[in-house]
Coordinates of C-alpha atoms and ligand atoms in Angstrom, one line a residue:
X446 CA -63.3 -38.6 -104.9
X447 CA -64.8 -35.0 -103.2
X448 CA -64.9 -37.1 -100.1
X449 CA -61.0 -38.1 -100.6
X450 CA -60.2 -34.5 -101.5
X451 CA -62.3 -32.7 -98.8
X452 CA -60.1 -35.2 -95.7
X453 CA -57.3 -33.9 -97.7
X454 CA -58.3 -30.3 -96.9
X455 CA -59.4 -31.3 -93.4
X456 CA -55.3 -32.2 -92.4
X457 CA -53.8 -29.2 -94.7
X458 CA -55.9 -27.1 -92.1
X459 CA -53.4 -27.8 -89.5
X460 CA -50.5 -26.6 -92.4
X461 CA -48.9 -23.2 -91.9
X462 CA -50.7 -21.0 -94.4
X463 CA -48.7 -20.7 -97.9
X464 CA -50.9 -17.7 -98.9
X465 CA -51.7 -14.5 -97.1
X466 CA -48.1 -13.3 -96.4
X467 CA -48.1 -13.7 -93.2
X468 CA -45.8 -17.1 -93.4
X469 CA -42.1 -15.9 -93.1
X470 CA -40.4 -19.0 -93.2
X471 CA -40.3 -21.8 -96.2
X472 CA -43.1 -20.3 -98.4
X473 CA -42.8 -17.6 -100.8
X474 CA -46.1 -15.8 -101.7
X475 CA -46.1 -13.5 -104.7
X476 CA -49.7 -12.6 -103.9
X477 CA -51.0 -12.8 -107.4
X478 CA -53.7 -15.5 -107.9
X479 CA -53.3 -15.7 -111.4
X480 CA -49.8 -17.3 -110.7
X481 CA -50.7 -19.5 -108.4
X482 CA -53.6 -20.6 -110.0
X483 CA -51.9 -21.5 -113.1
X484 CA -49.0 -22.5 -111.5
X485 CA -51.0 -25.3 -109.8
X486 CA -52.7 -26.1 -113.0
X487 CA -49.6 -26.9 -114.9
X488 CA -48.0 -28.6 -111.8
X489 CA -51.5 -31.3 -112.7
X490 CA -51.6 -31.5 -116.4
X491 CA -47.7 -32.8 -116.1
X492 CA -48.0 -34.8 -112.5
X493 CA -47.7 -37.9 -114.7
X494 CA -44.8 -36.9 -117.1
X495 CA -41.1 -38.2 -116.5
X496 CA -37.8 -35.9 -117.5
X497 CA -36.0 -39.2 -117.2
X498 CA -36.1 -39.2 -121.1
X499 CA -36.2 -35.8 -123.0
X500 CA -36.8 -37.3 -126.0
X501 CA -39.6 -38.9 -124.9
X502 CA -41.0 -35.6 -123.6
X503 CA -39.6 -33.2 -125.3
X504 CA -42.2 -30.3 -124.2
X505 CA -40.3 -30.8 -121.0
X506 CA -36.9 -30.2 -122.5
X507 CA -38.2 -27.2 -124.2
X508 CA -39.2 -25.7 -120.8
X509 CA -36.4 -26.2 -119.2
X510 CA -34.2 -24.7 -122.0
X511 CA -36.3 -21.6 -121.4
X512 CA -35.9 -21.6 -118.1
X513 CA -32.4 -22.0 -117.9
X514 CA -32.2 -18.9 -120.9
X515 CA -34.4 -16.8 -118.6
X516 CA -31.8 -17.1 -115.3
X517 CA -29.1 -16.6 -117.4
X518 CA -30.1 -13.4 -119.4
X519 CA -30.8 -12.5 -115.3
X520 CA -27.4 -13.5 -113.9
X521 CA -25.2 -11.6 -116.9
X522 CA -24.7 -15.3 -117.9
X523 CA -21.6 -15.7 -120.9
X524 CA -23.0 -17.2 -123.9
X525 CA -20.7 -20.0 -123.0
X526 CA -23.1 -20.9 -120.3
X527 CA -25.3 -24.2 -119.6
X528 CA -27.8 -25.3 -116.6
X529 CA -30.0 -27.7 -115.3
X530 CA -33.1 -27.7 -113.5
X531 CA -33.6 -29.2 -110.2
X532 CA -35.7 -30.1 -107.1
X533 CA -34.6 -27.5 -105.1
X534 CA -31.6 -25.5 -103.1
X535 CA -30.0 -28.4 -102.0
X536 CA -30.2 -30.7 -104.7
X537 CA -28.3 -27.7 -106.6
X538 CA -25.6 -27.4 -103.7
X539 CA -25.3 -31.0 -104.0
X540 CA -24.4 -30.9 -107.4
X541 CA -22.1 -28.1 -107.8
X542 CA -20.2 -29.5 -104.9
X543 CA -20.1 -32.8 -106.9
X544 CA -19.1 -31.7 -110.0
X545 CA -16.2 -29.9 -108.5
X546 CA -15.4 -32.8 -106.7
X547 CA -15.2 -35.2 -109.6
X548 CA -13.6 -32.4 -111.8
X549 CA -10.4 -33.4 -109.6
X550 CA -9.7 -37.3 -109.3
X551 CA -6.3 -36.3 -108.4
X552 CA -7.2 -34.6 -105.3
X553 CA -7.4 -37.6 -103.1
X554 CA -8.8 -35.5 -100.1
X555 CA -11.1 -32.6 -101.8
X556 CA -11.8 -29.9 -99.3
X557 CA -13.9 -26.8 -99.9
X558 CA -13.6 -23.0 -98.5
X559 CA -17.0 -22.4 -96.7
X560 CA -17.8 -18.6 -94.8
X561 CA -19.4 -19.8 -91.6
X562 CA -22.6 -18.5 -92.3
X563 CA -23.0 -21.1 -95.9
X564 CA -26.1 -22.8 -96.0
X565 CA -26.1 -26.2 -93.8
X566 CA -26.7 -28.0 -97.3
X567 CA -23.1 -28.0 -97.7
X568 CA -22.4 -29.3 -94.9
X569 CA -24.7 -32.3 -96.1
X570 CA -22.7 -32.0 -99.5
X571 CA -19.7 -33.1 -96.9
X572 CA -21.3 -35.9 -95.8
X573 CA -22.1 -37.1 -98.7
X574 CA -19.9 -36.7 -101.0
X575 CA -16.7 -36.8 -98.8
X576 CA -15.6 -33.4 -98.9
X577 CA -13.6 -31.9 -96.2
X578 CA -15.3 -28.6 -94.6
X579 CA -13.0 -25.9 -94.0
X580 CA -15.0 -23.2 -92.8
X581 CA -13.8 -19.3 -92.6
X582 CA -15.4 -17.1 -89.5
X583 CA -17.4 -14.0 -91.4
X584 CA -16.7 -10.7 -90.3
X585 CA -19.0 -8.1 -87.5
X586 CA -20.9 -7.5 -90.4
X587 CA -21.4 -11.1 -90.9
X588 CA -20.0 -11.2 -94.3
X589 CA -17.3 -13.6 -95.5
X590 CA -13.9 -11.8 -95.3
X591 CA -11.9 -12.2 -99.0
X592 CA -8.6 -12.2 -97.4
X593 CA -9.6 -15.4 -95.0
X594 CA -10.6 -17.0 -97.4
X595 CA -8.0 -16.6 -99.5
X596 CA -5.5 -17.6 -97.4
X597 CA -8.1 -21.2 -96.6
X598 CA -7.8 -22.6 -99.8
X599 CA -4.9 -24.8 -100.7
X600 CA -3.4 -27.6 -103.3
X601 CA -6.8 -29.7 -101.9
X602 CA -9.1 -27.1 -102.6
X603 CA -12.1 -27.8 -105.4
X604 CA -14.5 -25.0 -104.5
X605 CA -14.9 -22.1 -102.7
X606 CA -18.3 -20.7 -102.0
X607 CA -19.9 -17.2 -101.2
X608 CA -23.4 -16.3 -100.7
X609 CA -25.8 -13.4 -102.3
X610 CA -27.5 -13.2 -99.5
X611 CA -27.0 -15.8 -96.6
X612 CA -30.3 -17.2 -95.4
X613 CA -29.3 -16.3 -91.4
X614 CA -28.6 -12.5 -91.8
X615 CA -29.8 -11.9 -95.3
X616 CA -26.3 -10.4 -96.4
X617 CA -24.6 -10.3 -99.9
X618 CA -21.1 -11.9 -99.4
X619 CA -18.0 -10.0 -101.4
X620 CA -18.1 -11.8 -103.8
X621 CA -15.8 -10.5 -106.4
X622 CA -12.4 -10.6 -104.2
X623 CA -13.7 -14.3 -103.2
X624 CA -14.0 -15.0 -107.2
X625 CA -10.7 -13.8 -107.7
X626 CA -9.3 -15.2 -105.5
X627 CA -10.5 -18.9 -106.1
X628 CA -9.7 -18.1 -110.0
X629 CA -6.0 -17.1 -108.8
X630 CA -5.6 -20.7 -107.8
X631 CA -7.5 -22.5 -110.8
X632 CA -10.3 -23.0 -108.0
X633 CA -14.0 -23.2 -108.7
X634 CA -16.3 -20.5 -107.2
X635 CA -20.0 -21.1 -106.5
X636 CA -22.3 -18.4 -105.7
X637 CA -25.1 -19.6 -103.6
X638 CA -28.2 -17.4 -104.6
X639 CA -31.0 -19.4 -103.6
X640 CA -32.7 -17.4 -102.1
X641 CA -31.7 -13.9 -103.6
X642 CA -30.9 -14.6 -107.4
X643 CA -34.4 -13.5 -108.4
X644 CA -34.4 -10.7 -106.2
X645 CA -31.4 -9.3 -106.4
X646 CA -30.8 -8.6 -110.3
X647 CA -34.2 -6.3 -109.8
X648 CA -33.1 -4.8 -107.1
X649 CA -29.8 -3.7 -109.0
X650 CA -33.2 -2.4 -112.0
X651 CA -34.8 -0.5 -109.0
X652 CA -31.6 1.6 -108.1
X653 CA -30.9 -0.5 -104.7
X654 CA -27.3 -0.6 -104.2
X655 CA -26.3 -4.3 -104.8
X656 CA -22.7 -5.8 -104.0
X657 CA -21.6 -7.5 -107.4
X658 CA -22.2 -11.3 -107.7
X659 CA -23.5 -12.2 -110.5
X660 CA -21.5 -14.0 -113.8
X661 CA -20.5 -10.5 -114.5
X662 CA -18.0 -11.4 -111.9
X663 CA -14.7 -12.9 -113.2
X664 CA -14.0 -16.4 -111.8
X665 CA -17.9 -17.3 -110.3
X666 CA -18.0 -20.6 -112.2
X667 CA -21.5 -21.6 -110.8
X668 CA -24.6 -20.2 -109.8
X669 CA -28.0 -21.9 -107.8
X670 CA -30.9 -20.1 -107.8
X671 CA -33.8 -21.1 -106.3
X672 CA -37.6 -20.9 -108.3
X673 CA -39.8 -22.3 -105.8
X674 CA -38.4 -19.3 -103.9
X675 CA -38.4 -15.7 -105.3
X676 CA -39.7 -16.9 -108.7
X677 CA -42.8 -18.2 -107.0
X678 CA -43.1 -21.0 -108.2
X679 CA -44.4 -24.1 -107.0
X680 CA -42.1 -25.8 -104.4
X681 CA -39.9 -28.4 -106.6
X682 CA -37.8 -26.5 -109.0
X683 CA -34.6 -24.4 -108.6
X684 CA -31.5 -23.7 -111.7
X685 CA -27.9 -24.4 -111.4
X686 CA -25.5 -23.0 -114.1
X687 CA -22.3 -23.5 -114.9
X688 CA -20.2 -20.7 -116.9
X689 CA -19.6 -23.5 -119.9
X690 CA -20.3 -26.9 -120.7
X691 CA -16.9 -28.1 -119.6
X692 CA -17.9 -27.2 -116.2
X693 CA -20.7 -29.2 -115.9
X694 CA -19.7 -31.8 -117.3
X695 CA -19.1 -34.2 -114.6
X696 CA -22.7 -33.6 -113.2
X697 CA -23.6 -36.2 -116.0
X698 CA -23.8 -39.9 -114.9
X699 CA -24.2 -42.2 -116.9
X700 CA -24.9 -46.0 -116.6
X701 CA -24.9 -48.4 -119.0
X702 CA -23.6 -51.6 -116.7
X703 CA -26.9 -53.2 -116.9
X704 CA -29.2 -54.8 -119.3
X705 CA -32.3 -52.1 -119.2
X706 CA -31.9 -48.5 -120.9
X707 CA -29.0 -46.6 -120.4
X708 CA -29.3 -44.1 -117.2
X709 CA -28.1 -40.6 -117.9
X710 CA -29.2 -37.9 -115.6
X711 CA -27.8 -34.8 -115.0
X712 CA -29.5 -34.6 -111.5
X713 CA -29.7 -36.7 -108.4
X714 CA -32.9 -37.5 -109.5
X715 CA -33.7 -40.2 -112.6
X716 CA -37.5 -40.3 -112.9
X717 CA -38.2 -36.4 -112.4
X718 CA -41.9 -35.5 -112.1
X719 CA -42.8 -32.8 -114.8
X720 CA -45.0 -31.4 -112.3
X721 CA -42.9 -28.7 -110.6
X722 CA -40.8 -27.7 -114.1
X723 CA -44.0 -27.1 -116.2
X724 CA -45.4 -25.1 -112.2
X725 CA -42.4 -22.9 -112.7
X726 CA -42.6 -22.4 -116.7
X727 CA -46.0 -21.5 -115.9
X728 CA -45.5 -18.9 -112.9
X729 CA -42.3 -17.4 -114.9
X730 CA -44.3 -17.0 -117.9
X731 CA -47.2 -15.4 -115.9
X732 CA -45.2 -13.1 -113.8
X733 CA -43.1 -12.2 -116.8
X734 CA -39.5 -9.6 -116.5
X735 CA -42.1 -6.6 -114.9
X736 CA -44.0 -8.6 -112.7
X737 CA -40.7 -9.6 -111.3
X738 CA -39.5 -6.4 -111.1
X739 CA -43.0 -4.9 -110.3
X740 CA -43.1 -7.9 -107.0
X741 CA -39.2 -6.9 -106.0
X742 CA -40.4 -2.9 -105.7
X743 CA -43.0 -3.9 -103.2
X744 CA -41.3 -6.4 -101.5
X745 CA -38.1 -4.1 -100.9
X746 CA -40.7 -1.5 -99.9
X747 CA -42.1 -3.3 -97.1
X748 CA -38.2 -4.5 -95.7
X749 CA -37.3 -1.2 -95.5
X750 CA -40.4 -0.4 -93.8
X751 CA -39.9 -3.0 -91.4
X752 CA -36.4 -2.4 -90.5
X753 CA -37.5 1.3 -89.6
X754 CA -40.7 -0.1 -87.7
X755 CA -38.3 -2.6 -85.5
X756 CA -35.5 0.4 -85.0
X757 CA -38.7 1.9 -82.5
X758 CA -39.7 -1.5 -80.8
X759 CA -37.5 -1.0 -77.2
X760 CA -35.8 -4.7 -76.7
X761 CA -35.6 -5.9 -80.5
X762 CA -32.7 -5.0 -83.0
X763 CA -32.0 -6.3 -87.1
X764 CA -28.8 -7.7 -86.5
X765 CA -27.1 -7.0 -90.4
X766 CA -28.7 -3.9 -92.8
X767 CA -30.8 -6.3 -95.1
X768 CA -29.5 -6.9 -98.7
X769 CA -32.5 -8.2 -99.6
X770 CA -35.6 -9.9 -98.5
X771 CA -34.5 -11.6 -95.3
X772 CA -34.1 -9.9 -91.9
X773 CA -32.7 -11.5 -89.1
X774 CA -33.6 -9.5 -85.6
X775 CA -32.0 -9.8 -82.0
X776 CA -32.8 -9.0 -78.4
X777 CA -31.0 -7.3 -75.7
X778 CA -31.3 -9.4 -72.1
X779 CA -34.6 -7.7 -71.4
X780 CA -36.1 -10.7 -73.6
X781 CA -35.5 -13.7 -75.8
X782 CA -36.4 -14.2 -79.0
X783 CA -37.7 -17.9 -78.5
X784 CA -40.5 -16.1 -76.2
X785 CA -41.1 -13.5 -78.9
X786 CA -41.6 -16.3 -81.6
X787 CA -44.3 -18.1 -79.7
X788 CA -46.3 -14.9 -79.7
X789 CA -45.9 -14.6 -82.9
X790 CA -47.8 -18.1 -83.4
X791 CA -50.3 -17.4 -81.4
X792 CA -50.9 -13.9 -83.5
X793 CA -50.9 -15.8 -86.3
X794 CA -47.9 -14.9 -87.5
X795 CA -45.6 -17.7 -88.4
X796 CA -41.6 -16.8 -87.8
X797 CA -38.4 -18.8 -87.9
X798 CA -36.0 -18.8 -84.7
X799 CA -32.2 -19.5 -85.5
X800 CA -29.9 -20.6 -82.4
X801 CA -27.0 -19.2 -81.5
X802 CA -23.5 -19.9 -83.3
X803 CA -19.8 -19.0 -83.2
X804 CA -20.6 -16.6 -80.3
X805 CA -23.4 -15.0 -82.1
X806 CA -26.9 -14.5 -80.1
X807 CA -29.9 -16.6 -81.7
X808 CA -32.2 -14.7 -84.3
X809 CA -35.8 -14.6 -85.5
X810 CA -35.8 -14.9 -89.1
X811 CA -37.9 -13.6 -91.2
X812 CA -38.0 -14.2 -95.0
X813 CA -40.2 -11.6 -96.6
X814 CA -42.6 -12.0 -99.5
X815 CA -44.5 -9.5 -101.9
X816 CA -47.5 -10.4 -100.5
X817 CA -46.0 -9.6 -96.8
X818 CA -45.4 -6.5 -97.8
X819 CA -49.3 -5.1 -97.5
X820 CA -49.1 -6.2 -93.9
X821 CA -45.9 -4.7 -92.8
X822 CA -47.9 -2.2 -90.4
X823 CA -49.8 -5.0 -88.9
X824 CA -46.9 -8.0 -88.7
X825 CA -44.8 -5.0 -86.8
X826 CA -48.2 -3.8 -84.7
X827 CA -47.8 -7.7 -83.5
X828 CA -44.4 -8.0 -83.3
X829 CA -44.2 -4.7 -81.0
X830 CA -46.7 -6.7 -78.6
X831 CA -44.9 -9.5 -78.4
X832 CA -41.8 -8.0 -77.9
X833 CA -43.1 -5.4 -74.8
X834 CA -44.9 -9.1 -73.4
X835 CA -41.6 -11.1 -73.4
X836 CA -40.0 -7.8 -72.0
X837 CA -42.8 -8.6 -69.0
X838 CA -42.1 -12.0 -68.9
X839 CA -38.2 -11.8 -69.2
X840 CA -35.7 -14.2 -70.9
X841 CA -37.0 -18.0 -70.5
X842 CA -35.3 -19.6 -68.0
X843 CA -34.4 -22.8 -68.4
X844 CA -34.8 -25.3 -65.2
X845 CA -30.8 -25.6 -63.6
X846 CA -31.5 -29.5 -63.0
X847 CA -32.5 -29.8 -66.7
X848 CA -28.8 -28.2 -68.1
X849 CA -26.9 -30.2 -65.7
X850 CA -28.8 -33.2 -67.3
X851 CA -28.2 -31.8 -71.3
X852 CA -24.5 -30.8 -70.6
X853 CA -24.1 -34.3 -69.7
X854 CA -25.5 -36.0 -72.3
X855 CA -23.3 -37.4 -75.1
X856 CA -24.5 -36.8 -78.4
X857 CA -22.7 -40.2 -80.1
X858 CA -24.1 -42.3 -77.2
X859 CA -27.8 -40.7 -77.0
X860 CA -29.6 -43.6 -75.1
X861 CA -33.8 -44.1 -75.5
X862 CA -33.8 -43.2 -71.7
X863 CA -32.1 -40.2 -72.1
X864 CA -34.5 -39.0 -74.8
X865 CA -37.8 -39.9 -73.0
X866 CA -36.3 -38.3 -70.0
X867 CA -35.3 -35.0 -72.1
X868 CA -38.9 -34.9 -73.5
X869 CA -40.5 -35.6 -70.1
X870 CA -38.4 -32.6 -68.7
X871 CA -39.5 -29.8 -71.3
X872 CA -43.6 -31.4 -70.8
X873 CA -43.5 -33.0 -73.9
X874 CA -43.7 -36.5 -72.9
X875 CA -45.8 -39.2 -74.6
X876 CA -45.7 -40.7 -78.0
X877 CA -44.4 -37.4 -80.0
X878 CA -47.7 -37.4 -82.1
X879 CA -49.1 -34.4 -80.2
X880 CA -46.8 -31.3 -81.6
X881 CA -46.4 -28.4 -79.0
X882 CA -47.2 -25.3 -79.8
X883 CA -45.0 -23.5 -77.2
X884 CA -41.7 -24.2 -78.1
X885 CA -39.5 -21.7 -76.1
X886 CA -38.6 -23.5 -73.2
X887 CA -37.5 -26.3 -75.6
X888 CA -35.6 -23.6 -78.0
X889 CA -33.9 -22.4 -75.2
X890 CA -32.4 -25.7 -74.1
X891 CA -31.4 -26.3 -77.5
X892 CA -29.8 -23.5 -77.9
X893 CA -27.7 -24.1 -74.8
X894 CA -26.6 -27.2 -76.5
X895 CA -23.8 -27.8 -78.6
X896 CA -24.3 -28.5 -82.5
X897 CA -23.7 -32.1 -82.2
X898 CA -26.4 -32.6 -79.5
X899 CA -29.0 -30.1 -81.5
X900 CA -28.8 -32.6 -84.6
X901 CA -28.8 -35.7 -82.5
X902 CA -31.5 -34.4 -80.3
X903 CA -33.8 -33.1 -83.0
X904 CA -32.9 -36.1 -85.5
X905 CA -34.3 -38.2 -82.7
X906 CA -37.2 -36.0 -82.3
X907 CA -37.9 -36.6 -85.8
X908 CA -37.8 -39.8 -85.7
X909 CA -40.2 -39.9 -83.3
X910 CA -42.6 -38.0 -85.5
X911 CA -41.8 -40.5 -88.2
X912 CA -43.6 -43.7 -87.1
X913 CA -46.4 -45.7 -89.5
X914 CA -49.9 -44.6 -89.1
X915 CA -51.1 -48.3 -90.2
X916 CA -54.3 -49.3 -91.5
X917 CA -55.6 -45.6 -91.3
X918 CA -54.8 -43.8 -94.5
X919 CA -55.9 -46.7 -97.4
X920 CA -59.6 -46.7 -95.3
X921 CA -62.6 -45.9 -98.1
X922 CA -64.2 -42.8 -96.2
X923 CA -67.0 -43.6 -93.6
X924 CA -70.4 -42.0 -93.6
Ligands
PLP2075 C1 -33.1 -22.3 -99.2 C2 -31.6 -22.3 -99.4 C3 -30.9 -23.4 -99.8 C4 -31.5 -24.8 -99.8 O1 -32.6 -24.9 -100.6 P1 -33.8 -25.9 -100.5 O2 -34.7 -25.5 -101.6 O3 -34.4 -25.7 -99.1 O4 -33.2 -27.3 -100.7 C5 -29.6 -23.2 -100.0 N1 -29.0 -22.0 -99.9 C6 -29.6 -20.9 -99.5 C7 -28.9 -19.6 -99.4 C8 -31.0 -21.0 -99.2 O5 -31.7 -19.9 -98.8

């Protein structure tokens, strides 16, 4: 078993780090290791128990009641309203975009409003679900404009959606003139607050100047909030509410065309691990209302102290004033910021580059956590560096004879050749097992790409990556 559990530890060892802060992409570290450490213990004792049947496990009920009582007293939540737990961002997304959907069997072709800058699981809600996209340009600032989006929605219109912040640029959307104006015309209004609905309420308790968003707002009729994010917890667990039970109701399906037990779930999911609800009941409970607020104080700290550290590093800009934890920066054409991420990596400092899109430059992103915030001084000593190196360096150039051979390609009609001759172009030619680790040159061609080639290029990518390893992983341990 220690043999098992030690090869375990050998491949996690290639993993990004999810402690130490200096991860600023999909981990969230509060830095305490009481948290984690119970957090991890609760995600075992229930690895084996099913919310499939809260009768059966009715501890697992209980937590999620108190869960869902915690966001709300956070959000201003109506006594009126109900929630659900579930796997994550998307899974939430998915679901308020469903409901709203199937609240209107009328509407034979649902559409909803989205502000450009929504978070790509909507656009997988589309896809889905069958939900026509119609998407709104943001503003300079790169928030959703009210009046746009009021004039977007129509007689087809089920939901309208604004974001506290957007992942890209980190930016609170207006979300009260958006509210109103979805509840003018009977629409529903989801606030996405993944990522910033456990910040932002203690910012708002610090003094921090926060754009209203919350259910305090008339006409949001959903919120998603995200645990596994800025509650800490364990990845697996994020809340959707609804303002009242009416609301949610069509979440619920319900099965009983067959001759075993009666399906009912209110999530996507029907056997649901207990793992991740009783991690985040544990990590909530830990962390408690002044740990939160205690964790949002530092971690606010160190963005503000990063957005003055990057105003003095020549070259590099924050594109939007941060409303929260997430800063998205820019170059000038000294440099790119594909160039700057790699040196990042090779610091040891793991970043997120965004493409361009709608006429926007690309980004690096940087999601910020409390246990960043220590390092600030050191993440900006290396990001300074990087930046005055890329500067040397100047802008990747991408070969001329390998855009000619991208701007041809058509994304529908991707052959096998054109792949292996895309990968042998960039140097990454083989099998795809061996990742790369310098990953400009590739960024930089993708970002001259359009967005139907990026997702057909990288979903071919991936399923490169995604081939059996067969005979390997069932082996008893040698030696
Ligand atoms: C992270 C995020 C999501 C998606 O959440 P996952 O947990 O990755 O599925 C949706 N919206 C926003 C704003 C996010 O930041």
């Amino acid at each position: 078993m220690d043999d098992v559990l030690a090869r375990l530890r050998a491949m996690q060892a290639a993993d990004v780090p999810v402690t130490g802060g200096r991860t600023l992409a999909y981990v969230y570290d509060s830095g305490l290791e009481e948290a984690d450490r119970v957090g991890r213990a609760a995600v075992a004792a229930y690895a084996g128990s099913n919310g499939l049947d809260p009768t059966a496990f009715p501890s697992l009920l209980r937590m999620e009641n108190e869960l869902v009582g915690v966001t709300c007293d956070l959000l201003d939540a109506p006594p009126s309203t109900v929630g659900t737990i579930t796997s994550g961002g998307t899974e939430s997304v998915l679901l308020a975009v469903q409901s709203a959907r199937d609240a209107h069997p009328e509407v034979e072709r649902p559409r909803m409003v989205l502000p450009s800058t929504a978070h790509a699981a909507f656009h997988k809600a589309a896809h889905y679900f069958g939900v026509e996209v119609v998407t709104v340009a943001v503003g300079e600032d790169f928030r959703a404009r009210p009046d746009a989006t009021a004039a977007a929605i129509d007689d087809r219109t089920v939901l309208v959606v604004a974001s506290a912040p957007s992942y890209a640029h980190g930016v609170v959307d207006p979300v009260g003139p958006i509210a109103a104006a979805a509840a003018a015309r009977g629409v529903r209004c989801h606030v996405d607050a993944c990522i910033g609905g456990w910040v932002l309420p203690y910012a708002a308790r610090l003094g921090r100047a926060v754009t209203p968003w919350t259910f305090a707002v008339d006409g949001v009729t959903s919120i998603s909030v995200d645990l596994h994010k800025y509650a800490y917890a364990p990845k697996g667990t994020s809340v959707l509410l609804h303002r009242t039970a009416e609301l949610r109701r069509p979440q619920y399906f319900a099965s009983a065309r067959w001759p075993g037990y009666t399906m009912l779930n209110p999530t996507m999911q029907s056997t649901r691990s207990g793992g991740p609800l009783a991690g985040a009941w544990a990590v909530v409970s830990t962390i408690g209302d002044a740990g939160y607020l205690a964790l949002t104080a530092q971690v606010l700290d160190g963005v503000d102290r990063l957005v003055a550290g990057v105003a003095g590093i020549e070259g590099l800009r924050v594109v939007a004033r941060p409303d929260s934890t997430l800063v998205a920066l820019a170059t000038d054409a000294s440099c790119d910021v594909f160039t700057i991420t790699d040196a990042m990596t090779r610091a040891g400092w793991w970043v997120q580059p965004q493409l361009s899109h709608d006429g926007r430059p690309p980004t690096v992103h940087l999601s910020l956590s409390a246990a960043t915030a220590p390092h600030v001084e050191e993440f900006l000593e290396a990001l300074r560096a990087a930046t005055a190196a890329a500067v040397a360096s100047g802008p990747v150039v991408v070969d001329a004879e390998v855009v000619a051979f991208v701007r041809a390609l058509d994304p529908a009609q991707l052959g096998e050749d054109d792949f292996d001759g895309l990968l042998a172009a960039v140097g990454m030619a083989g099998d795809g097992s061996e990742l790369p680790t310098e990953m400009a040159e590739v960024n930089a061609l993708l970002d001259l790409a359009s967005p139907d080639l990026r997702e057909a290029l990288l979903s071919r990518f991936l399923d490169r990556l995604q081939r059996p390893l067969r005979g390997v992983a069932a082996e008893p341990p040698t030696g």
